[in-house]
PDB file of N, CA, C and O in Angstrom:
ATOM      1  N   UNK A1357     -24.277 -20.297   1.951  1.00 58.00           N
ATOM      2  CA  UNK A1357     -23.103 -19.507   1.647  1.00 58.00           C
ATOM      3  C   UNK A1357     -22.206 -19.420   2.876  1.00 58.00           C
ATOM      4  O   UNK A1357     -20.989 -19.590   2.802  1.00 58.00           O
ATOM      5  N   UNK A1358     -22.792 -19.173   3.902  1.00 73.00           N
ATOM      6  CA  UNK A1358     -21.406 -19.170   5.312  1.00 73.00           C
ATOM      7  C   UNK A1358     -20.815 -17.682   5.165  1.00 73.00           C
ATOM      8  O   UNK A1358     -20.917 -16.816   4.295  1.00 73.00           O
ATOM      9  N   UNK A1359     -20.142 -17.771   6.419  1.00 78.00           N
ATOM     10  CA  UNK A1359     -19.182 -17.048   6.784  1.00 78.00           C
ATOM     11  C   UNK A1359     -17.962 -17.184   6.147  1.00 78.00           C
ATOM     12  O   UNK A1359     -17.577 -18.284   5.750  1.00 78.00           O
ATOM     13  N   UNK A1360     -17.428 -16.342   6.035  1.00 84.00           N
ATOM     14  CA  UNK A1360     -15.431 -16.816   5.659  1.00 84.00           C
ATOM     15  C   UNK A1360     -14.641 -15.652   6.991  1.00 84.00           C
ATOM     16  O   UNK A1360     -14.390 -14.476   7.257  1.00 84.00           O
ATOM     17  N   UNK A1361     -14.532 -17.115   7.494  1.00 88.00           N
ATOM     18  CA  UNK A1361     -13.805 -16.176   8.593  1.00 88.00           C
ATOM     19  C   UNK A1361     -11.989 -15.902   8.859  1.00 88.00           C
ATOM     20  O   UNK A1361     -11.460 -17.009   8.967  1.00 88.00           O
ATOM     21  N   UNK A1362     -11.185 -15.017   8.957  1.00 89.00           N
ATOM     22  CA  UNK A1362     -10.226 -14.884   9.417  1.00 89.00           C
ATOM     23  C   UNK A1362      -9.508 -14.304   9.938  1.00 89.00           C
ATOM     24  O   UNK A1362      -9.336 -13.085   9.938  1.00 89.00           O
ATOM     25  N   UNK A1363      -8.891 -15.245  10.553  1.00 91.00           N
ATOM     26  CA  UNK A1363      -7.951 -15.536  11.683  1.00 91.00           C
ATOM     27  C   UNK A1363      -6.617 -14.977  11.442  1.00 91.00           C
ATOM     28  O   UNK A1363      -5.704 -15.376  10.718  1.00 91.00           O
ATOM     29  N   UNK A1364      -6.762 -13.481  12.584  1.00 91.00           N
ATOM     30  CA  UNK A1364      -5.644 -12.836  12.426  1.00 91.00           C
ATOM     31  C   UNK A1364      -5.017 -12.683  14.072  1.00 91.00           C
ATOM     32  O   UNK A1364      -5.690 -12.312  15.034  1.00 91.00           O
ATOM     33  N   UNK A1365      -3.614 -13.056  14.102  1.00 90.00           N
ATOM     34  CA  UNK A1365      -2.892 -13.344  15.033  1.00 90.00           C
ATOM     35  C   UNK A1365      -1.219 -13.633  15.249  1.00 90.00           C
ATOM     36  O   UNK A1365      -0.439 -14.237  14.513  1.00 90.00           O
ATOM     37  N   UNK A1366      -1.065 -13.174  16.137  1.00 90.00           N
ATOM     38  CA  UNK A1366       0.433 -13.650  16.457  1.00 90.00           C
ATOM     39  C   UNK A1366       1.075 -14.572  15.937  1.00 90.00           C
ATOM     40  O   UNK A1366       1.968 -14.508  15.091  1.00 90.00           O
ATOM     41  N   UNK A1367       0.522 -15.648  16.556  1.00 91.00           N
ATOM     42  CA  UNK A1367       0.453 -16.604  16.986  1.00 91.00           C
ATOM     43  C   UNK A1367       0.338 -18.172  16.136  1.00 91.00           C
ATOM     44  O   UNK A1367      -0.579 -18.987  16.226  1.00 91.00           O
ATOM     45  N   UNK A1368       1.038 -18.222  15.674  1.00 94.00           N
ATOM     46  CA  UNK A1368       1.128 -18.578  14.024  1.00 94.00           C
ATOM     47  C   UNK A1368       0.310 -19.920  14.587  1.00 94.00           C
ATOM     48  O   UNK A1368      -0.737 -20.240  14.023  1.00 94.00           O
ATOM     49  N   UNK A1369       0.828 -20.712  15.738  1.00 95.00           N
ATOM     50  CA  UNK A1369       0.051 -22.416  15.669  1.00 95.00           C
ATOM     51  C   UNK A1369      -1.340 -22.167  16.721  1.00 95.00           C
ATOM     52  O   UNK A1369      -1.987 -23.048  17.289  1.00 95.00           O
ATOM     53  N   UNK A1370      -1.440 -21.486  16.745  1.00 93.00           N
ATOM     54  CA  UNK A1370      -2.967 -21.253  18.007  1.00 93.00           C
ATOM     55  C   UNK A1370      -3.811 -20.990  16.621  1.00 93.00           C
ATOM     56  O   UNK A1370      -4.703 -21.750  16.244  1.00 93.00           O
ATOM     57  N   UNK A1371      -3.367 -19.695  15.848  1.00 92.00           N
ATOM     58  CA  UNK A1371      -3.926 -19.400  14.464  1.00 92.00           C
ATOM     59  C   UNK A1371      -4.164 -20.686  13.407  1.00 92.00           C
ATOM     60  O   UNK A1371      -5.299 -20.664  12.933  1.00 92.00           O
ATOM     61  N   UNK A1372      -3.576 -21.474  13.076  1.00 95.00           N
ATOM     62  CA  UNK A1372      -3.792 -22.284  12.456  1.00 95.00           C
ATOM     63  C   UNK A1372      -4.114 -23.853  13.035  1.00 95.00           C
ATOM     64  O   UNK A1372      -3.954 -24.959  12.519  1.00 95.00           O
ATOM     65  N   UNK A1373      -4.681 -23.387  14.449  1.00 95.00           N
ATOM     66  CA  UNK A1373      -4.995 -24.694  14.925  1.00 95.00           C
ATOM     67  C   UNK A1373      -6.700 -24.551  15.067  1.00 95.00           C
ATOM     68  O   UNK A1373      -7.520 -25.464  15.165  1.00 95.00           O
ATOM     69  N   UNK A1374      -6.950 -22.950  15.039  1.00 93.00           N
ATOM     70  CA  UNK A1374      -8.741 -22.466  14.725  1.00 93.00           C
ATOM     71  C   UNK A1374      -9.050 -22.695  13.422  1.00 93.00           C
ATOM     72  O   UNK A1374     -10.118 -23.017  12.901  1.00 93.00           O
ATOM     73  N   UNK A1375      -7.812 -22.453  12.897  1.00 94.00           N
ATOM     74  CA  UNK A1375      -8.341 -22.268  11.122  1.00 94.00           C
ATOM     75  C   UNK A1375      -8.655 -24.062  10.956  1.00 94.00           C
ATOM     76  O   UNK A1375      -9.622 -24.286  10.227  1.00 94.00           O
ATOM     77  N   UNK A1376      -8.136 -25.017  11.392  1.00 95.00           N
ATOM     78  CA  UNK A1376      -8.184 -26.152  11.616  1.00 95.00           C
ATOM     79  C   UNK A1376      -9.638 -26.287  11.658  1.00 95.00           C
ATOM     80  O   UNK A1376     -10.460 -26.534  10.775  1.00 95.00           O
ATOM     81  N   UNK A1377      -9.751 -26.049  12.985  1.00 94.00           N
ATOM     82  CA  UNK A1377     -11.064 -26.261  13.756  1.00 94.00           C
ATOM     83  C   UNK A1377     -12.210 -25.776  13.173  1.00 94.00           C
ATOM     84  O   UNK A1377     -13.215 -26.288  13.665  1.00 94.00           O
ATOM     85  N   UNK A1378     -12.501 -24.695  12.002  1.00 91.00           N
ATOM     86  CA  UNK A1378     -13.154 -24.343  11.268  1.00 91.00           C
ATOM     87  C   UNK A1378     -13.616 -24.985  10.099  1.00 91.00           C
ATOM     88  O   UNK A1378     -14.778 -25.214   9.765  1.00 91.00           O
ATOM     89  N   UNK A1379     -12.226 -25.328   9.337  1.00 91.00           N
ATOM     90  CA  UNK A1379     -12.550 -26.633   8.363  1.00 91.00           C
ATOM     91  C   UNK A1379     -13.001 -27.900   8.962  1.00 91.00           C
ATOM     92  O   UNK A1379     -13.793 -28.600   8.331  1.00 91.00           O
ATOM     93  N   UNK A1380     -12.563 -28.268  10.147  1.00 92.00           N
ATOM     94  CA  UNK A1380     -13.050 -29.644  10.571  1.00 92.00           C
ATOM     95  C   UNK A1380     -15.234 -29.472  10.316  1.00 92.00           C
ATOM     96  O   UNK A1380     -16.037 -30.170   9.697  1.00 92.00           O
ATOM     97  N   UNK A1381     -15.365 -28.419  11.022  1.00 89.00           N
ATOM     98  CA  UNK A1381     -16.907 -28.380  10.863  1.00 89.00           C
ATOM     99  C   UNK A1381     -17.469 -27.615   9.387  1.00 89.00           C
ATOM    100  O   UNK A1381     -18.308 -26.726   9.248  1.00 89.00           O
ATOM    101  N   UNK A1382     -16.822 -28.190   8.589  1.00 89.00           N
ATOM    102  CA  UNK A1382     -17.058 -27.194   7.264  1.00 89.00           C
ATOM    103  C   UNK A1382     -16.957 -26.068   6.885  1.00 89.00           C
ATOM    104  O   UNK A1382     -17.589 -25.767   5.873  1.00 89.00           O
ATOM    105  N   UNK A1383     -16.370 -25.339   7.361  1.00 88.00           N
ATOM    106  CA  UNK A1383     -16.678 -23.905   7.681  1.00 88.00           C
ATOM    107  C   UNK A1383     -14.876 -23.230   6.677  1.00 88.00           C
ATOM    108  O   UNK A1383     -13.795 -23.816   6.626  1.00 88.00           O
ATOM    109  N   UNK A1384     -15.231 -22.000   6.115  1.00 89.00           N
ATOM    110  CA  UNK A1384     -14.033 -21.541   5.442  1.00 89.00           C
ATOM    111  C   UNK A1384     -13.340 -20.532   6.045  1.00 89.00           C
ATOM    112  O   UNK A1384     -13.863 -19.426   6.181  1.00 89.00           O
ATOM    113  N   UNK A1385     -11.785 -20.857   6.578  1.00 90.00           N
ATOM    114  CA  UNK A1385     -11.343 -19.613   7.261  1.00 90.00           C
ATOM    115  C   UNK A1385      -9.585 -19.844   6.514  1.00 90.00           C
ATOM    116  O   UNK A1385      -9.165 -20.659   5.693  1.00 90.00           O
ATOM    117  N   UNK A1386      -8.899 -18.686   7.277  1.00 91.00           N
ATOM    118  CA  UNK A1386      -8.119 -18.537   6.953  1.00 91.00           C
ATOM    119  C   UNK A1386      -6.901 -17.864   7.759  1.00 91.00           C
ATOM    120  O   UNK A1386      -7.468 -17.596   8.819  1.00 91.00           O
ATOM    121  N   UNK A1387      -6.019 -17.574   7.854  1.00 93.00           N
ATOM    122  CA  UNK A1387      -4.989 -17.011   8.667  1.00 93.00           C
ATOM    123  C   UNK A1387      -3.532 -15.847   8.337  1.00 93.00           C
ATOM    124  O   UNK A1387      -2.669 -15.958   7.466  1.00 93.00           O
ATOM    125  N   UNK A1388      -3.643 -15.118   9.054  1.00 93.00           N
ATOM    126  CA  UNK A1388      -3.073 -14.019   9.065  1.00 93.00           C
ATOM    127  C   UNK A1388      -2.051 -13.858   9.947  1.00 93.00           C
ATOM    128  O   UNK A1388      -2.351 -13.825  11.141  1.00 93.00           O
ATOM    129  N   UNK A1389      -0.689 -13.731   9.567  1.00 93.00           N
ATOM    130  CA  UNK A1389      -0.218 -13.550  11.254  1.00 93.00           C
ATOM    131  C   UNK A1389       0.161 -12.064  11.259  1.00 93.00           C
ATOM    132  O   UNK A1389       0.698 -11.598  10.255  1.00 93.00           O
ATOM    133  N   UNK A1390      -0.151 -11.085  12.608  1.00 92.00           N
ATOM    134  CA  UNK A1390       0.040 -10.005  12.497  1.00 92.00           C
ATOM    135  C   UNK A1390       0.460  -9.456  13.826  1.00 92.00           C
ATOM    136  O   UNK A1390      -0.150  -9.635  14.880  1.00 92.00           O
ATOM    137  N   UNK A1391       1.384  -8.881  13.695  1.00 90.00           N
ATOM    138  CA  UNK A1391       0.984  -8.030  15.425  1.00 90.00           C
ATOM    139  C   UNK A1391       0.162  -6.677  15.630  1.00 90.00           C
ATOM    140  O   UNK A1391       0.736  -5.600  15.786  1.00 90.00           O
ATOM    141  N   UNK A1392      -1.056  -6.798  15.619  1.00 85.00           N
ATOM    142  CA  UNK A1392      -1.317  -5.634  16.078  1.00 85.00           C
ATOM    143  C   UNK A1392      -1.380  -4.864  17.251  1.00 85.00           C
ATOM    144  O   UNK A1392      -2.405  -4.504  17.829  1.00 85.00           O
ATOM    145  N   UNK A1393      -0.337  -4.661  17.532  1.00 84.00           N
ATOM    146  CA  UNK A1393       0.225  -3.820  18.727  1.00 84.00           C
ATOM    147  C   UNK A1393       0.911  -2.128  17.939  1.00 84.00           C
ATOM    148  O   UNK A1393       1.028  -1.035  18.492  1.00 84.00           O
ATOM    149  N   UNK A1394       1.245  -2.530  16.507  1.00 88.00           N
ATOM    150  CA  UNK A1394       1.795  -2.232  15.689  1.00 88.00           C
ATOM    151  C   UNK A1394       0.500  -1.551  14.628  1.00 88.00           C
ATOM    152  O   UNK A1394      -0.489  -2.213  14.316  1.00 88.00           O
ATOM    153  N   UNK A1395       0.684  -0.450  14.274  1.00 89.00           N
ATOM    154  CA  UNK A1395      -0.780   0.164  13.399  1.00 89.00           C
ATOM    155  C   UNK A1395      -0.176   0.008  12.243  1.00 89.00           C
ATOM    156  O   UNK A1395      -1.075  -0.753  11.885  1.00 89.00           O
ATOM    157  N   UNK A1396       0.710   0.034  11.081  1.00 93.00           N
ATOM    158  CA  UNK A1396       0.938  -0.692   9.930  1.00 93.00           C
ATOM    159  C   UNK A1396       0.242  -1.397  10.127  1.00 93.00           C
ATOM    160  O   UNK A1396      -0.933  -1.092   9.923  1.00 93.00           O
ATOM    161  N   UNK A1397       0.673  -3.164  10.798  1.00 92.00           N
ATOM    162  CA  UNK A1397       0.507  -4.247  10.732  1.00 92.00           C
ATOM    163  C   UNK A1397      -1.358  -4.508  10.721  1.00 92.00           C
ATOM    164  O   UNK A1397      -2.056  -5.362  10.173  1.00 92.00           O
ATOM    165  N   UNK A1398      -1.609  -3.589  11.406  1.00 89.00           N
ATOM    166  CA  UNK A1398      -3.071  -3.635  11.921  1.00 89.00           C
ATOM    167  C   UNK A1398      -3.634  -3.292  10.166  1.00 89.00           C
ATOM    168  O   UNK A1398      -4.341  -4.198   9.726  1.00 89.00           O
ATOM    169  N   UNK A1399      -3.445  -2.397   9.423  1.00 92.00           N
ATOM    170  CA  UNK A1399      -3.688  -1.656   7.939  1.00 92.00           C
ATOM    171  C   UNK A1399      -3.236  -2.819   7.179  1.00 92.00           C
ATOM    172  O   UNK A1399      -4.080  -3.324   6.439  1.00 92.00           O
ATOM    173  N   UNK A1400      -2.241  -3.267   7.209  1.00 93.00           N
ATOM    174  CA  UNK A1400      -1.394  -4.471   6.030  1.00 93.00           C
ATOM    175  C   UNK A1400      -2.585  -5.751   6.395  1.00 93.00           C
ATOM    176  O   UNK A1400      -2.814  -6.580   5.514  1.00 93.00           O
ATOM    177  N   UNK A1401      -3.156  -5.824   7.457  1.00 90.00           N
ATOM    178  CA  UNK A1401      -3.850  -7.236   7.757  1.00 90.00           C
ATOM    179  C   UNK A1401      -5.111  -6.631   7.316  1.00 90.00           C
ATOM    180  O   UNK A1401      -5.457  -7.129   6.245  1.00 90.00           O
ATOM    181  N   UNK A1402      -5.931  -5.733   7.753  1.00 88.00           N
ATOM    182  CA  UNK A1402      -7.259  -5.227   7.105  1.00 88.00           C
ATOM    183  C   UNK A1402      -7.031  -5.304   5.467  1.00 88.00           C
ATOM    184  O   UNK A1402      -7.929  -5.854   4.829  1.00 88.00           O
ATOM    185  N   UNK A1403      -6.108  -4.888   4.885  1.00 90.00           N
ATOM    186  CA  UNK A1403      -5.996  -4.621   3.449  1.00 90.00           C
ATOM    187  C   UNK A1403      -6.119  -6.055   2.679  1.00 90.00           C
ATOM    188  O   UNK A1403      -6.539  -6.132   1.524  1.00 90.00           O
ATOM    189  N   UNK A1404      -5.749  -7.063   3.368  1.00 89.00           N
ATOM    190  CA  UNK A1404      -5.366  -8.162   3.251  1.00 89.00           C
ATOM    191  C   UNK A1404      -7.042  -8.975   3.722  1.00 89.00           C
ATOM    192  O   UNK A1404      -7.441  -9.815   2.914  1.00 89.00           O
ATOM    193  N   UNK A1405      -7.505  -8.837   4.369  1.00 86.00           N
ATOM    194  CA  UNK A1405      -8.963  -9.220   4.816  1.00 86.00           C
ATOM    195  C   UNK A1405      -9.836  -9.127   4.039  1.00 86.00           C
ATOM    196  O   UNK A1405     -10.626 -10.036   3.784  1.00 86.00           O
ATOM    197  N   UNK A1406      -9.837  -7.718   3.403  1.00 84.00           N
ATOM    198  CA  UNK A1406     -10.839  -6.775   2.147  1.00 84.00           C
ATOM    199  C   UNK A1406     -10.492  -7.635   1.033  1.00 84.00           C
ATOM    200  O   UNK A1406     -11.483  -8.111   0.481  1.00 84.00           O
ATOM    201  N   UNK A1407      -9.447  -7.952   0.574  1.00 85.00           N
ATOM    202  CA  UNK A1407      -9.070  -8.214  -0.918  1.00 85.00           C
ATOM    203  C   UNK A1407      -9.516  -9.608  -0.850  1.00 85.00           C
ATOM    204  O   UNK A1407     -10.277 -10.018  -1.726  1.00 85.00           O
ATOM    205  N   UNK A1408      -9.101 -10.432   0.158  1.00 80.00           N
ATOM    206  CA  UNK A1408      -9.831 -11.991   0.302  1.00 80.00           C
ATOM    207  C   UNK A1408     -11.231 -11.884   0.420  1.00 80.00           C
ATOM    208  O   UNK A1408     -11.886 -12.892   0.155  1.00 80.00           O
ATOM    209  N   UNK A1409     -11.937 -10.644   0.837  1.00 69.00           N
ATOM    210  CA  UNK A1409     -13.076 -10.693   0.829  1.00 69.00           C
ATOM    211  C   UNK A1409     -14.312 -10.261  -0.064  1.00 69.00           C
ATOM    212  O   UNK A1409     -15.464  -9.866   0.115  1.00 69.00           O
ATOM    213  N   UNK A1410     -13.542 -10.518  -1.025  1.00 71.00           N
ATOM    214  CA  UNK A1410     -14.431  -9.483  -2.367  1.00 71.00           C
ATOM    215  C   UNK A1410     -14.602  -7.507  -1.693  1.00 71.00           C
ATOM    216  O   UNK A1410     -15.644  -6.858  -1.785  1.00 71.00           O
ATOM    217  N   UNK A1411     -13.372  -7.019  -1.121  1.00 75.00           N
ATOM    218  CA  UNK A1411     -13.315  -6.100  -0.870  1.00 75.00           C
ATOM    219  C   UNK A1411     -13.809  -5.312   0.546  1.00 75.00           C
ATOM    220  O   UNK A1411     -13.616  -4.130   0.831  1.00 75.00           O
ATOM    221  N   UNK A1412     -14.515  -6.356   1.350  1.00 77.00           N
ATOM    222  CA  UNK A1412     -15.230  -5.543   2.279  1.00 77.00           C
ATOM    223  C   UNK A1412     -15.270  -6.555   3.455  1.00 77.00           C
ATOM    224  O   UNK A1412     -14.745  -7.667   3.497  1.00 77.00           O
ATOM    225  N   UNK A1413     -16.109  -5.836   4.529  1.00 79.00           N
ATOM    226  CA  UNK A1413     -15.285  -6.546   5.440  1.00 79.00           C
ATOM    227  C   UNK A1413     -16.996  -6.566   6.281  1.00 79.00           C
ATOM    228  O   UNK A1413     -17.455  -5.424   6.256  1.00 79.00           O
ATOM    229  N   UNK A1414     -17.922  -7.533   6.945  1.00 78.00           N
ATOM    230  CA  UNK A1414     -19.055  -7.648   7.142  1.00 78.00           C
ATOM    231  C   UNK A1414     -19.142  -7.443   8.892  1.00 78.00           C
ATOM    232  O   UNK A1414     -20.125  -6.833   9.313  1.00 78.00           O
ATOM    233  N   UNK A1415     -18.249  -7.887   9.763  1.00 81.00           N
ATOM    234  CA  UNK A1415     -18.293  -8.262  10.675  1.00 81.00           C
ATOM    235  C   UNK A1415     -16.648  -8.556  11.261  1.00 81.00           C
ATOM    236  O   UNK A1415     -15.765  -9.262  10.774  1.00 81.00           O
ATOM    237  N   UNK A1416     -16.656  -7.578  12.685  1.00 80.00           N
ATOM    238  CA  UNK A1416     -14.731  -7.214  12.838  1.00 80.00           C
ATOM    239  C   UNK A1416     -15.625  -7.476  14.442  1.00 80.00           C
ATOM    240  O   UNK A1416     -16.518  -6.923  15.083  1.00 80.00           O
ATOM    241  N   UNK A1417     -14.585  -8.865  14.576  1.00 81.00           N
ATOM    242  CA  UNK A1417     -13.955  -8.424  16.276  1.00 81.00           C
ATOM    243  C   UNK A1417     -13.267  -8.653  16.846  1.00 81.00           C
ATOM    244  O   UNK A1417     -13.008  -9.855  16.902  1.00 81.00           O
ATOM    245  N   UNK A1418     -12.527  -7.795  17.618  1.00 78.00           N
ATOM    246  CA  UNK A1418     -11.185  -7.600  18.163  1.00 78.00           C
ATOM    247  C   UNK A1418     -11.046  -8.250  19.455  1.00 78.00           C
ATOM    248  O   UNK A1418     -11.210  -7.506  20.422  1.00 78.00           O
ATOM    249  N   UNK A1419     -10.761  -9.559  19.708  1.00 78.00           N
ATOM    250  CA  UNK A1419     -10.180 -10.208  21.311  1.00 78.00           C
ATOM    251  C   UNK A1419      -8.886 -10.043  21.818  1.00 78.00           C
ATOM    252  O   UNK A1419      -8.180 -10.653  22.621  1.00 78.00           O
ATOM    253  N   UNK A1420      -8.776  -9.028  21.108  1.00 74.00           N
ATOM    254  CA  UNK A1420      -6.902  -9.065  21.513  1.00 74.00           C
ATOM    255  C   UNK A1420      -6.885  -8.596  22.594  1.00 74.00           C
ATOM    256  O   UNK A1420      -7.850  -7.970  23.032  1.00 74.00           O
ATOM    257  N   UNK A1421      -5.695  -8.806  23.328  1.00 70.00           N
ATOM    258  CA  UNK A1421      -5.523  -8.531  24.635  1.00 70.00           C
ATOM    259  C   UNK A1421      -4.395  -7.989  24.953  1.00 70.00           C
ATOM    260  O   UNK A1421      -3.428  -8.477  24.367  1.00 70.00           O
ATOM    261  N   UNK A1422      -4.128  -6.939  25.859  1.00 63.00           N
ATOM    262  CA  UNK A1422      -2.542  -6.012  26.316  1.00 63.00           C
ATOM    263  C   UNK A1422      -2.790  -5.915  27.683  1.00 63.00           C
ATOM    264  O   UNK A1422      -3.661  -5.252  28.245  1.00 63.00           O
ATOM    265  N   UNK A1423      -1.907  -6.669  28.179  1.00 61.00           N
ATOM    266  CA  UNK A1423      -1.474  -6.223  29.203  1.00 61.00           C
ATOM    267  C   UNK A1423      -0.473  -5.301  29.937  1.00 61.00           C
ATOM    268  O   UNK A1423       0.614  -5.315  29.359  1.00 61.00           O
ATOM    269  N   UNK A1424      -0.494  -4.566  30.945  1.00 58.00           N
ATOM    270  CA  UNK A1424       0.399  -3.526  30.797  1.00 58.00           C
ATOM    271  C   UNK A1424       0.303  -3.822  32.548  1.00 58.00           C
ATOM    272  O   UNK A1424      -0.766  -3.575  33.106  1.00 58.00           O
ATOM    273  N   UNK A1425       1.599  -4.416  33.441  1.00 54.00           N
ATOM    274  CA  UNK A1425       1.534  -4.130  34.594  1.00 54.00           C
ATOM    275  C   UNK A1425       1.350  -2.693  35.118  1.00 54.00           C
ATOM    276  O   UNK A1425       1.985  -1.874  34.454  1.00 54.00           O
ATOM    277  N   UNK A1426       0.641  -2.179  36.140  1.00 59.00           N
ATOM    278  CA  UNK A1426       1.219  -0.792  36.855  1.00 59.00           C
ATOM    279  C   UNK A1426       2.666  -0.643  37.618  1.00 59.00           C
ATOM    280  O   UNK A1426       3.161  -1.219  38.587  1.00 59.00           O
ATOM    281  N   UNK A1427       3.005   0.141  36.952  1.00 60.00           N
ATOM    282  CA  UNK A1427       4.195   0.980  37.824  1.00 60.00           C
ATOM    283  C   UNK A1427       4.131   0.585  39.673  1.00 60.00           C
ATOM    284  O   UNK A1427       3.105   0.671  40.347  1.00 60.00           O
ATOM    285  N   UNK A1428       5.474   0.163  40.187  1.00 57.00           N
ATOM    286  CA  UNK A1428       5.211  -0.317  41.169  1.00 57.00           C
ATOM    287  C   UNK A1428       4.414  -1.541  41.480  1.00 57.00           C
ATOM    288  O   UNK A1428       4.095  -1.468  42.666  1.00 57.00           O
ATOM    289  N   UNK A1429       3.916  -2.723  40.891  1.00 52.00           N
ATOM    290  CA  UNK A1429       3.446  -3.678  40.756  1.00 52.00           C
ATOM    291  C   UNK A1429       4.321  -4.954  41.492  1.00 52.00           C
ATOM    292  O   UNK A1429       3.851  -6.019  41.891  1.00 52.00           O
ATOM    293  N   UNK A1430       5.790  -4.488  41.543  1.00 54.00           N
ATOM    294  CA  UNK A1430       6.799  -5.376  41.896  1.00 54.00           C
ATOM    295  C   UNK A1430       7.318  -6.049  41.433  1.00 54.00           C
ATOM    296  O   UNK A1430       8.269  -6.668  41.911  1.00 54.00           O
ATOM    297  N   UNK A1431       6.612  -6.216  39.720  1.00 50.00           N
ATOM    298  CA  UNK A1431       7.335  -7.023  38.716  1.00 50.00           C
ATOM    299  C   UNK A1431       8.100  -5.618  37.843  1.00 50.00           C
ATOM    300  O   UNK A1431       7.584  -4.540  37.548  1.00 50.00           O
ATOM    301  N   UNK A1432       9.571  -6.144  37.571  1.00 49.00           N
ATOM    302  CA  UNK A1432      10.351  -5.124  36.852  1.00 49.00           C
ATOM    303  C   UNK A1432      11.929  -5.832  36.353  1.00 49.00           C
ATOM    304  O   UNK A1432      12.445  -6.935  36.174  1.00 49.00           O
ATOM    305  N   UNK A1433      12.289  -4.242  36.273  1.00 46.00           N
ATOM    306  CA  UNK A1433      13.462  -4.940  35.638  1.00 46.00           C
ATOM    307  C   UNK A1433      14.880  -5.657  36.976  1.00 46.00           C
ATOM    308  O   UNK A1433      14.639  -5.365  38.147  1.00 46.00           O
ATOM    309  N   UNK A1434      15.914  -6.325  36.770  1.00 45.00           N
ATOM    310  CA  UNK A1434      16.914  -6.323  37.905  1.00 45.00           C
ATOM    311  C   UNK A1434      18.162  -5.962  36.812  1.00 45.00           C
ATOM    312  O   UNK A1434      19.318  -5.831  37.216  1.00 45.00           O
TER     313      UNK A1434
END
């Protein structure tokens, strides 16, 4: 039976270059583009995960990444 995994991201061709890479080894995934930086978007993509998934969701993990320079860092505005 497998996994069905997906691929939720920005990043529309990084996203569909895993979802790629998933089918190449048999494997069933799929793609989402979302920003979650944004908590809608984060709810509209879970809602969207559940319903592809016969409702539920087995296994969530989050690699996302934020960066946030510190104040005074020296990078800013001119």
């Amino acid at each position: 039976m497998g996994a069905h995994v997906m691929i939720v991201d920005l990043n529309e061709e990084k996203g569909l270059e895993r979802v790629e890479r998933i089918f190449t080894d048999r494997g069933r995934a799929w793609f989402i583009r979302a920003n979650i930086a944004h908590p809608d978007a984060i709810e509209a993509a879970v809602r969207q995960v559940a319903d592809t998934g016969e409702g539920r969701i087995d296994v969530l993990v989050n690699a996302a990444q934020f960066f946030a320079m510190p104040q005074g860092a020296g990078v800013g505005h001119r």
